[in-house]
PDB file of C-alpha atoms and ligand atoms in Angstrom:
ATOM      1  CA  UNK A1180       0.000   0.000   0.000  1.00 34.00           C
ATOM      2  CA  UNK A1181       1.332   3.458  -0.885  1.00 35.00           C
ATOM      3  CA  UNK A1182       2.243   5.894   1.843  1.00 36.00           C
ATOM      4  CA  UNK A1183       0.326   9.096   1.161  1.00 40.00           C
ATOM      5  CA  UNK A1184       0.706  10.924   4.431  1.00 42.00           C
ATOM      6  CA  UNK A1185      -3.052  11.539   4.366  1.00 46.00           C
ATOM      7  CA  UNK A1186      -5.277  11.789   7.413  1.00 49.00           C
ATOM      8  CA  UNK A1187      -6.714   8.581   8.842  1.00 50.00           C
ATOM      9  CA  UNK A1188     -10.449   7.850   8.885  1.00 50.00           C
ATOM     10  CA  UNK A1189     -12.379   9.471  11.736  1.00 52.00           C
ATOM     11  CA  UNK A1190     -12.662   7.397  14.882  1.00 45.00           C
ATOM     12  CA  UNK A1191     -15.564   4.936  14.756  1.00 43.00           C
ATOM     13  CA  UNK A1192     -16.237   5.237  11.017  1.00 52.00           C
ATOM     14  CA  UNK A1193     -14.286   2.108  10.075  1.00 64.00           C
ATOM     15  CA  UNK A1194     -13.438   1.228   6.498  1.00 83.00           C
ATOM     16  CA  UNK A1195     -17.017   1.802   5.305  1.00 83.00           C
ATOM     17  CA  UNK A1196     -16.864   5.502   6.217  1.00 88.00           C
ATOM     18  CA  UNK A1197     -13.600   6.078   4.401  1.00 93.00           C
ATOM     19  CA  UNK A1198     -15.026   7.389   1.068  1.00 95.00           C
ATOM     20  CA  UNK A1199     -17.534   9.766   2.665  1.00 92.00           C
ATOM     21  CA  UNK A1200     -14.990  11.148   5.088  1.00 91.00           C
ATOM     22  CA  UNK A1201     -12.051  11.578   2.720  1.00 93.00           C
ATOM     23  CA  UNK A1202     -13.414  12.246  -0.765  1.00 94.00           C
ATOM     24  CA  UNK A1203     -15.057  15.607  -0.049  1.00 90.00           C
ATOM     25  CA  UNK A1204     -11.975  16.868   1.828  1.00 92.00           C
ATOM     26  CA  UNK A1205      -9.632  16.563  -1.140  1.00 94.00           C
ATOM     27  CA  UNK A1206      -8.596  19.858  -2.679  1.00 93.00           C
ATOM     28  CA  UNK A1207      -7.436  18.496  -6.034  1.00 95.00           C
ATOM     29  CA  UNK A1208      -7.535  15.423  -8.237  1.00 96.00           C
ATOM     30  CA  UNK A1209      -4.003  14.303  -7.355  1.00 96.00           C
ATOM     31  CA  UNK A1210      -4.945  14.284  -3.678  1.00 97.00           C
ATOM     32  CA  UNK A1211      -8.216  12.529  -4.447  1.00 97.00           C
ATOM     33  CA  UNK A1212      -6.432   9.798  -6.421  1.00 97.00           C
ATOM     34  CA  UNK A1213      -3.929   9.308  -3.597  1.00 96.00           C
ATOM     35  CA  UNK A1214      -6.724   8.881  -1.053  1.00 96.00           C
ATOM     36  CA  UNK A1215      -8.797   6.667  -3.315  1.00 97.00           C
ATOM     37  CA  UNK A1216      -6.101   4.023  -3.711  1.00 97.00           C
ATOM     38  CA  UNK A1217      -6.126   3.508   0.085  1.00 96.00           C
ATOM     39  CA  UNK A1218      -9.845   2.678   0.158  1.00 97.00           C
ATOM     40  CA  UNK A1219     -11.008  -0.696   1.506  1.00 96.00           C
ATOM     41  CA  UNK A1220     -14.657   0.171   2.117  1.00 97.00           C
ATOM     42  CA  UNK A1221     -16.212  -2.747   0.186  1.00 97.00           C
ATOM     43  CA  UNK A1222     -15.134  -6.078   1.714  1.00 96.00           C
ATOM     44  CA  UNK A1223     -16.333  -8.191  -1.231  1.00 97.00           C
ATOM     45  CA  UNK A1224     -14.483  -6.053  -3.780  1.00 97.00           C
ATOM     46  CA  UNK A1225     -11.322  -5.848  -1.690  1.00 97.00           C
ATOM     47  CA  UNK A1226     -11.316  -9.632  -1.503  1.00 97.00           C
ATOM     48  CA  UNK A1227     -11.970  -9.994  -5.228  1.00 97.00           C
ATOM     49  CA  UNK A1228      -9.316  -7.520  -6.381  1.00 97.00           C
ATOM     50  CA  UNK A1229      -6.716  -9.259  -4.214  1.00 96.00           C
ATOM     51  CA  UNK A1230      -7.910 -12.777  -5.038  1.00 96.00           C
ATOM     52  CA  UNK A1231      -7.632 -11.997  -8.753  1.00 96.00           C
ATOM     53  CA  UNK A1232      -4.108 -10.706  -8.253  1.00 95.00           C
ATOM     54  CA  UNK A1233      -3.181 -13.875  -6.424  1.00 94.00           C
ATOM     55  CA  UNK A1234      -4.422 -15.942  -9.386  1.00 93.00           C
ATOM     56  CA  UNK A1235      -3.297 -14.068 -12.502  1.00 91.00           C
ATOM     57  CA  UNK A1236      -4.098 -15.215 -16.007  1.00 92.00           C
ATOM     58  CA  UNK A1237      -1.331 -17.288 -17.567  1.00 90.00           C
ATOM     59  CA  UNK A1238      -0.422 -14.458 -19.947  1.00 90.00           C
ATOM     60  CA  UNK A1239       0.154 -12.103 -16.999  1.00 91.00           C
ATOM     61  CA  UNK A1240       1.828 -14.510 -14.598  1.00 92.00           C
ATOM     62  CA  UNK A1241       5.079 -12.524 -14.560  1.00 92.00           C
ATOM     63  CA  UNK A1242       3.272  -9.240 -13.720  1.00 93.00           C
ATOM     64  CA  UNK A1243       2.450  -7.750 -10.356  1.00 95.00           C
ATOM     65  CA  UNK A1244      -1.212  -6.785 -10.289  1.00 96.00           C
ATOM     66  CA  UNK A1245      -2.231  -3.336  -9.040  1.00 97.00           C
ATOM     67  CA  UNK A1246      -5.009  -4.906  -6.917  1.00 97.00           C
ATOM     68  CA  UNK A1247      -6.190  -1.578  -5.460  1.00 97.00           C
ATOM     69  CA  UNK A1248      -8.844   0.988  -6.375  1.00 98.00           C
ATOM     70  CA  UNK A1249      -8.184   2.333  -9.862  1.00 98.00           C
ATOM     71  CA  UNK A1250      -8.178   6.154 -10.098  1.00 98.00           C
ATOM     72  CA  UNK A1251      -9.509   8.174 -13.006  1.00 97.00           C
ATOM     73  CA  UNK A1252      -7.068   8.929 -15.813  1.00 97.00           C
ATOM     74  CA  UNK A1253      -6.684  12.199 -17.692  1.00 97.00           C
ATOM     75  CA  UNK A1254      -5.995  15.882 -17.116  1.00 97.00           C
ATOM     76  CA  UNK A1255      -7.490  17.727 -14.106  1.00 96.00           C
ATOM     77  CA  UNK A1256      -9.091  20.356 -16.360  1.00 96.00           C
ATOM     78  CA  UNK A1257     -10.844  17.903 -18.692  1.00 98.00           C
ATOM     79  CA  UNK A1258     -13.894  19.204 -20.554  1.00 98.00           C
ATOM     80  CA  UNK A1259     -15.113  15.692 -21.350  1.00 98.00           C
ATOM     81  CA  UNK A1260     -15.455  12.720 -18.993  1.00 98.00           C
ATOM     82  CA  UNK A1261     -15.860   9.126 -20.118  1.00 98.00           C
ATOM     83  CA  UNK A1262     -17.605   7.036 -17.485  1.00 97.00           C
ATOM     84  CA  UNK A1263     -17.719   3.243 -17.594  1.00 95.00           C
ATOM     85  CA  UNK A1264     -18.879   1.099 -14.682  1.00 92.00           C
ATOM     86  CA  UNK A1265     -15.846  -0.482 -12.971  1.00 96.00           C
ATOM     87  CA  UNK A1266     -12.346  -1.712 -13.797  1.00 96.00           C
ATOM     88  CA  UNK A1267     -11.877  -5.199 -15.231  1.00 95.00           C
ATOM     89  CA  UNK A1268     -10.270  -7.833 -13.005  1.00 95.00           C
ATOM     90  CA  UNK A1269      -7.387  -8.533 -15.407  1.00 96.00           C
ATOM     91  CA  UNK A1270      -7.427  -5.094 -17.071  1.00 96.00           C
ATOM     92  CA  UNK A1271      -7.481  -2.021 -14.850  1.00 97.00           C
ATOM     93  CA  UNK A1272      -7.089  -4.115 -11.716  1.00 97.00           C
ATOM     94  CA  UNK A1273      -3.854  -5.448 -13.209  1.00 97.00           C
ATOM     95  CA  UNK A1274      -2.423  -2.293 -14.753  1.00 97.00           C
ATOM     96  CA  UNK A1275      -3.748   0.316 -12.308  1.00 97.00           C
ATOM     97  CA  UNK A1276      -5.205   2.498 -15.046  1.00 98.00           C
ATOM     98  CA  UNK A1277      -8.802   2.686 -16.264  1.00 97.00           C
ATOM     99  CA  UNK A1278      -9.575   0.637 -19.404  1.00 96.00           C
ATOM    100  CA  UNK A1279      -5.892  -0.224 -19.759  1.00 97.00           C
ATOM    101  CA  UNK A1280      -4.854  -3.747 -20.662  1.00 95.00           C
ATOM    102  CA  UNK A1281      -8.140  -5.267 -21.815  1.00 95.00           C
ATOM    103  CA  UNK A1282     -10.104  -5.619 -25.055  1.00 96.00           C
ATOM    104  CA  UNK A1283     -12.584  -2.853 -24.163  1.00 96.00           C
ATOM    105  CA  UNK A1284      -9.759  -0.401 -23.599  1.00 97.00           C
ATOM    106  CA  UNK A1285      -8.015  -1.428 -26.822  1.00 97.00           C
ATOM    107  CA  UNK A1286     -11.182  -0.498 -28.707  1.00 98.00           C
ATOM    108  CA  UNK A1287     -11.851   2.680 -26.726  1.00 98.00           C
ATOM    109  CA  UNK A1288      -8.371   4.190 -26.883  1.00 98.00           C
ATOM    110  CA  UNK A1289      -8.042   3.432 -30.600  1.00 98.00           C
ATOM    111  CA  UNK A1290     -11.294   5.360 -31.116  1.00 98.00           C
ATOM    112  CA  UNK A1291     -10.132   8.237 -28.899  1.00 98.00           C
ATOM    113  CA  UNK A1292      -6.931   8.427 -30.911  1.00 98.00           C
ATOM    114  CA  UNK A1293      -8.892   8.422 -34.170  1.00 98.00           C
ATOM    115  CA  UNK A1294     -10.829  11.472 -32.917  1.00 97.00           C
ATOM    116  CA  UNK A1295      -7.652  13.239 -31.793  1.00 97.00           C
ATOM    117  CA  UNK A1296      -8.326  12.903 -28.072  1.00 98.00           C
ATOM    118  CA  UNK A1297      -5.473  10.490 -27.280  1.00 98.00           C
ATOM    119  CA  UNK A1298      -1.777  10.657 -28.105  1.00 98.00           C
ATOM    120  CA  UNK A1299      -1.598   7.023 -29.243  1.00 98.00           C
ATOM    121  CA  UNK A1300      -4.061   4.255 -30.173  1.00 97.00           C
ATOM    122  CA  UNK A1301      -2.828   1.732 -27.624  1.00 97.00           C
ATOM    123  CA  UNK A1302      -2.946   1.501 -23.830  1.00 97.00           C
ATOM    124  CA  UNK A1303      -0.934  -1.286 -22.249  1.00 96.00           C
ATOM    125  CA  UNK A1304       0.366  -0.118 -18.857  1.00 96.00           C
ATOM    126  CA  UNK A1305       0.945   2.915 -16.658  1.00 95.00           C
ATOM    127  CA  UNK A1306       3.931   4.705 -18.088  1.00 94.00           C
ATOM    128  CA  UNK A1307       3.279   3.612 -21.700  1.00 96.00           C
ATOM    129  CA  UNK A1308       3.328   7.272 -22.775  1.00 97.00           C
ATOM    130  CA  UNK A1309      -0.415   7.589 -23.379  1.00 98.00           C
ATOM    131  CA  UNK A1310      -1.827  11.082 -22.875  1.00 98.00           C
ATOM    132  CA  UNK A1311      -5.452  12.144 -23.127  1.00 98.00           C
ATOM    133  CA  UNK A1312      -6.340  15.583 -24.461  1.00 98.00           C
ATOM    134  CA  UNK A1313      -9.189  17.261 -22.586  1.00 98.00           C
ATOM    135  CA  UNK A1314     -10.644  13.913 -21.537  1.00 98.00           C
ATOM    136  CA  UNK A1315     -10.729  12.085 -18.215  1.00 98.00           C
ATOM    137  CA  UNK A1316     -11.716   8.421 -18.059  1.00 98.00           C
ATOM    138  CA  UNK A1317     -13.289   7.266 -14.815  1.00 97.00           C
ATOM    139  CA  UNK A1318     -15.976   5.057 -13.264  1.00 97.00           C
ATOM    140  CA  UNK A1319     -18.670   5.071 -10.555  1.00 95.00           C
ATOM    141  CA  UNK A1320     -17.060   1.993  -8.971  1.00 97.00           C
ATOM    142  CA  UNK A1321     -13.284   1.960  -8.651  1.00 98.00           C
ATOM    143  CA  UNK A1322     -12.591  -1.677  -7.776  1.00 98.00           C
ATOM    144  CA  UNK A1323     -13.064  -4.669 -10.048  1.00 97.00           C
ATOM    145  CA  UNK A1324     -16.242  -6.593  -9.115  1.00 97.00           C
ATOM    146  CA  UNK A1325     -16.936 -10.303  -9.616  1.00 96.00           C
ATOM    147  CA  UNK A1326     -18.826 -10.878 -12.904  1.00 93.00           C
ATOM    148  CA  UNK A1327     -18.311  -7.161 -13.631  1.00 90.00           C
ATOM    149  CA  UNK A1328     -21.390  -6.489 -11.476  1.00 92.00           C
ATOM    150  CA  UNK A1329     -21.078  -4.290  -8.397  1.00 95.00           C
ATOM    151  CA  UNK A1330     -24.018  -4.487  -6.021  1.00 95.00           C
ATOM    152  CA  UNK A1331     -26.259  -1.443  -5.465  1.00 94.00           C
ATOM    153  CA  UNK A1332     -24.718  -1.085  -1.989  1.00 95.00           C
ATOM    154  CA  UNK A1333     -21.189  -1.072  -3.458  1.00 96.00           C
ATOM    155  CA  UNK A1334     -22.235   1.544  -6.010  1.00 94.00           C
ATOM    156  CA  UNK A1335     -23.591   3.720  -3.199  1.00 93.00           C
ATOM    157  CA  UNK A1336     -20.472   3.237  -1.072  1.00 95.00           C
ATOM    158  CA  UNK A1337     -18.175   4.258  -3.927  1.00 96.00           C
ATOM    159  CA  UNK A1338     -20.318   7.225  -5.001  1.00 94.00           C
ATOM    160  CA  UNK A1339     -18.455   9.901  -2.970  1.00 95.00           C
ATOM    161  CA  UNK A1340     -15.288   9.338  -5.010  1.00 96.00           C
ATOM    162  CA  UNK A1341     -16.953  10.106  -8.344  1.00 96.00           C
ATOM    163  CA  UNK A1342     -18.990  12.890  -6.787  1.00 94.00           C
ATOM    164  CA  UNK A1343     -15.793  14.548  -5.587  1.00 95.00           C
ATOM    165  CA  UNK A1344     -14.067  13.947  -8.926  1.00 96.00           C
ATOM    166  CA  UNK A1345     -16.921  15.643 -10.806  1.00 94.00           C
ATOM    167  CA  UNK A1346     -16.924  18.456  -8.264  1.00 92.00           C
ATOM    168  CA  UNK A1347     -13.213  19.039  -8.862  1.00 94.00           C
ATOM    169  CA  UNK A1348     -13.645  18.817 -12.638  1.00 94.00           C
ATOM    170  CA  UNK A1349     -16.709  21.092 -12.425  1.00 86.00           C
ATOM    171  CA  UNK A1350     -15.176  24.343 -13.667  1.00 89.00           C
ATOM    172  CA  UNK A1351     -14.016  22.767 -16.933  1.00 94.00           C
ATOM    173  CA  UNK A1352     -16.481  19.920 -17.445  1.00 96.00           C
ATOM    174  CA  UNK A1353     -18.919  20.362 -20.362  1.00 96.00           C
ATOM    175  CA  UNK A1354     -19.893  16.843 -21.399  1.00 98.00           C
ATOM    176  CA  UNK A1355     -19.924  13.223 -20.252  1.00 98.00           C
ATOM    177  CA  UNK A1356     -20.035  10.056 -22.335  1.00 98.00           C
ATOM    178  CA  UNK A1357     -21.539   7.160 -20.402  1.00 98.00           C
ATOM    179  CA  UNK A1358     -20.383   3.765 -21.595  1.00 97.00           C
ATOM    180  CA  UNK A1359     -23.201   1.260 -21.143  1.00 96.00           C
ATOM    181  CA  UNK A1360     -26.563   1.006 -19.410  1.00 95.00           C
ATOM    182  CA  UNK A1361     -25.097   0.035 -16.030  1.00 92.00           C
ATOM    183  CA  UNK A1362     -22.851   3.072 -16.081  1.00 93.00           C
ATOM    184  CA  UNK A1363     -25.865   5.213 -16.998  1.00 95.00           C
ATOM    185  CA  UNK A1364     -27.863   3.890 -14.025  1.00 92.00           C
ATOM    186  CA  UNK A1365     -24.914   4.441 -11.720  1.00 91.00           C
ATOM    187  CA  UNK A1366     -23.931   7.895 -12.964  1.00 94.00           C
ATOM    188  CA  UNK A1367     -27.256   9.736 -12.955  1.00 94.00           C
ATOM    189  CA  UNK A1368     -27.654   9.675  -9.135  1.00 91.00           C
ATOM    190  CA  UNK A1369     -24.092  10.937  -8.812  1.00 92.00           C
ATOM    191  CA  UNK A1370     -24.818  13.870 -11.116  1.00 93.00           C
ATOM    192  CA  UNK A1371     -27.939  14.631  -9.079  1.00 90.00           C
ATOM    193  CA  UNK A1372     -25.946  14.619  -5.861  1.00 87.00           C
ATOM    194  CA  UNK A1373     -23.274  16.784  -7.420  1.00 87.00           C
ATOM    195  CA  UNK A1374     -25.766  19.543  -8.133  1.00 87.00           C
ATOM    196  CA  UNK A1375     -27.199  19.020 -11.612  1.00 91.00           C
ATOM    197  CA  UNK A1376     -31.022  18.848 -11.709  1.00 91.00           C
ATOM    198  CA  UNK A1377     -32.217  15.550 -13.191  1.00 93.00           C
ATOM    199  CA  UNK A1378     -35.431  15.296 -15.226  1.00 92.00           C
ATOM    200  CA  UNK A1379     -38.262  13.039 -14.020  1.00 90.00           C
ATOM    201  CA  UNK A1380     -38.721  10.411 -15.157  1.00 90.00           C
ATOM    202  CA  UNK A1381     -35.062   9.812 -15.825  1.00 89.00           C
ATOM    203  CA  UNK A1382     -34.418   9.184 -19.519  1.00 91.00           C
ATOM    204  CA  UNK A1383     -33.646   5.603 -20.513  1.00 95.00           C
ATOM    205  CA  UNK A1384     -30.191   4.679 -21.705  1.00 97.00           C
ATOM    206  CA  UNK A1385     -29.543   4.290 -25.425  1.00 97.00           C
ATOM    207  CA  UNK A1386     -26.656   4.682 -27.831  1.00 98.00           C
ATOM    208  CA  UNK A1387     -26.681   8.302 -28.953  1.00 97.00           C
ATOM    209  CA  UNK A1388     -29.230   9.428 -26.342  1.00 97.00           C
ATOM    210  CA  UNK A1389     -28.397  12.987 -25.285  1.00 97.00           C
ATOM    211  CA  UNK A1390     -29.443  14.401 -21.955  1.00 96.00           C
ATOM    212  CA  UNK A1391     -28.887  18.116 -21.381  1.00 96.00           C
ATOM    213  CA  UNK A1392     -28.684  19.074 -17.721  1.00 95.00           C
ATOM    214  CA  UNK A1393     -29.324  22.794 -17.334  1.00 94.00           C
ATOM    215  CA  UNK A1394     -27.002  25.217 -15.601  1.00 92.00           C
ATOM    216  CA  UNK A1395     -27.749  26.094 -12.011  1.00 87.00           C
ATOM    217  CA  UNK A1396     -26.278  28.646  -9.642  1.00 80.00           C
ATOM    218  CA  UNK A1397     -23.161  26.581  -9.083  1.00 80.00           C
ATOM    219  CA  UNK A1398     -23.154  24.329 -12.183  1.00 85.00           C
ATOM    220  CA  UNK A1399     -22.787  25.054 -15.858  1.00 90.00           C
ATOM    221  CA  UNK A1400     -24.826  23.175 -18.448  1.00 95.00           C
ATOM    222  CA  UNK A1401     -23.735  19.565 -18.881  1.00 96.00           C
ATOM    223  CA  UNK A1402     -24.326  17.329 -21.907  1.00 97.00           C
ATOM    224  CA  UNK A1403     -24.630  13.634 -21.087  1.00 97.00           C
ATOM    225  CA  UNK A1404     -24.358  11.285 -24.031  1.00 98.00           C
ATOM    226  CA  UNK A1405     -25.023   7.522 -23.922  1.00 98.00           C
ATOM    227  CA  UNK A1406     -22.850   5.015 -25.776  1.00 98.00           C
ATOM    228  CA  UNK A1407     -22.886   1.262 -25.978  1.00 98.00           C
ATOM    229  CA  UNK A1408     -20.069  -0.118 -23.855  1.00 97.00           C
ATOM    230  CA  UNK A1409     -17.024  -1.189 -25.883  1.00 97.00           C
ATOM    231  CA  UNK A1410     -17.202  -4.667 -24.351  1.00 95.00           C
ATOM    232  CA  UNK A1411     -15.899  -7.607 -26.316  1.00 93.00           C
ATOM    233  CA  UNK A1412     -19.478  -8.843 -26.708  1.00 94.00           C
ATOM    234  CA  UNK A1413     -20.707  -5.561 -28.174  1.00 97.00           C
ATOM    235  CA  UNK A1414     -17.760  -5.061 -30.488  1.00 97.00           C
ATOM    236  CA  UNK A1415     -17.527  -8.711 -31.585  1.00 95.00           C
ATOM    237  CA  UNK A1416     -21.214  -8.835 -32.533  1.00 96.00           C
ATOM    238  CA  UNK A1417     -21.054  -5.498 -34.319  1.00 95.00           C
ATOM    239  CA  UNK A1418     -23.546  -3.899 -31.954  1.00 97.00           C
ATOM    240  CA  UNK A1419     -20.864  -1.254 -31.443  1.00 98.00           C
ATOM    241  CA  UNK A1420     -18.809  -0.863 -34.607  1.00 98.00           C
ATOM    242  CA  UNK A1421     -15.575   1.114 -34.500  1.00 98.00           C
ATOM    243  CA  UNK A1422     -16.991   3.836 -36.766  1.00 98.00           C
ATOM    244  CA  UNK A1423     -20.024   4.181 -34.485  1.00 98.00           C
ATOM    245  CA  UNK A1424     -17.822   4.877 -31.488  1.00 98.00           C
ATOM    246  CA  UNK A1425     -15.593   7.259 -33.423  1.00 98.00           C
ATOM    247  CA  UNK A1426     -18.666   9.176 -34.603  1.00 98.00           C
ATOM    248  CA  UNK A1427     -20.096   9.362 -31.080  1.00 98.00           C
ATOM    249  CA  UNK A1428     -16.808  10.481 -29.536  1.00 98.00           C
ATOM    250  CA  UNK A1429     -16.449  13.124 -32.220  1.00 98.00           C
ATOM    251  CA  UNK A1430     -19.919  14.377 -31.373  1.00 98.00           C
ATOM    252  CA  UNK A1431     -19.036  14.415 -27.664  1.00 98.00           C
ATOM    253  CA  UNK A1432     -15.823  16.305 -28.367  1.00 98.00           C
ATOM    254  CA  UNK A1433     -17.855  18.923 -30.180  1.00 97.00           C
ATOM    255  CA  UNK A1434     -20.327  19.208 -27.308  1.00 97.00           C
ATOM    256  CA  UNK A1435     -17.408  19.645 -24.920  1.00 97.00           C
ATOM    257  CA  UNK A1436     -15.843  22.315 -27.100  1.00 96.00           C
ATOM    258  CA  UNK A1437     -12.866  20.101 -27.921  1.00 95.00           C
ATOM    259  CA  UNK A1438     -13.463  19.657 -31.620  1.00 66.00           C
ATOM    260  CA  UNK A1439     -15.038  21.113 -34.731  1.00 52.00           C
ATOM    261  CA  UNK A1440     -18.170  18.892 -34.773  1.00 44.00           C
ATOM    262  CA  UNK A1441     -20.292  20.865 -32.292  1.00 44.00           C
ATOM    263  CA  UNK A1442     -24.039  20.062 -32.448  1.00 46.00           C
TER     264      UNK A1442
HETATM  265 FE1  SF4 B2465     -13.526   1.899  -2.003  1.00 81.35          FE
HETATM  266 FE2  SF4 B2465     -14.955   2.241  -4.222  1.00 81.35          FE
HETATM  267 FE3  SF4 B2465     -13.241   0.214  -4.020  1.00 81.35          FE
HETATM  268 FE4  SF4 B2465     -15.500   0.210  -2.591  1.00 81.35          FE
HETATM  269  S1  SF4 B2465     -15.338   0.123  -4.841  1.00 81.35           S
HETATM  270  S2  SF4 B2465     -13.426  -0.335  -1.872  1.00 81.35           S
HETATM  271  S3  SF4 B2465     -15.716   2.415  -2.104  1.00 81.35           S
HETATM  272  S4  SF4 B2465     -12.738   2.404  -4.039  1.00 81.35           S
END
């Protein structure tokens, strides 16, 4: 575990109170990321991330797994956020970086590069030279869950981390791409908590669905765009073709003011 020099949890809160206590106290994304990687609030996910590391896939047997919460990746003044659901057991949980080292990430970063939002089309490990331009990739759940399915309680427990991340990105954030229906369900409550008014009923997820959250006293307008998740199943079956994702990311870049294709 990394030494961060950060404050301990308040007396009596235990591990479960760690996200609530620490996330809102962080003054910047670097501090938030340093606190996040110390989190052990979800016993089932802590066990799973460490169990997976203890039993690596054959192809990764010579690698040391990250086996901790995976922080968001990208600049602290990003105008566009990409939100999945949670890191993959042998992807982000191995490499320590969101969407890095698995088939979904291979597809996603190639598309980001095609749109001009990433410095290279590949993402293999921390320190591989990849840079994102105006984009931060994150998730509502920061530890790899069994079957890629966090429980509702785990989603609620992890919520303060994403809430704080969006709060810190707030001044620059213009648009969010949500990757998949589970991410959509998980993100909307976080946006509501972070100060954006949500419509009722909440709009259903769909590829290309655009939700505009109006500006409030402390929030500027936010465009939320749904995308099919770049999972192996979706990309293998053609449900999400590469050109579809490139087109959607280009549209999102325009909405965020990062590119020429503004709606
Ligand atoms: Fe902490 Fe989130 Fe991981 Fe739960 S999922 S242990 S709240 S970082």
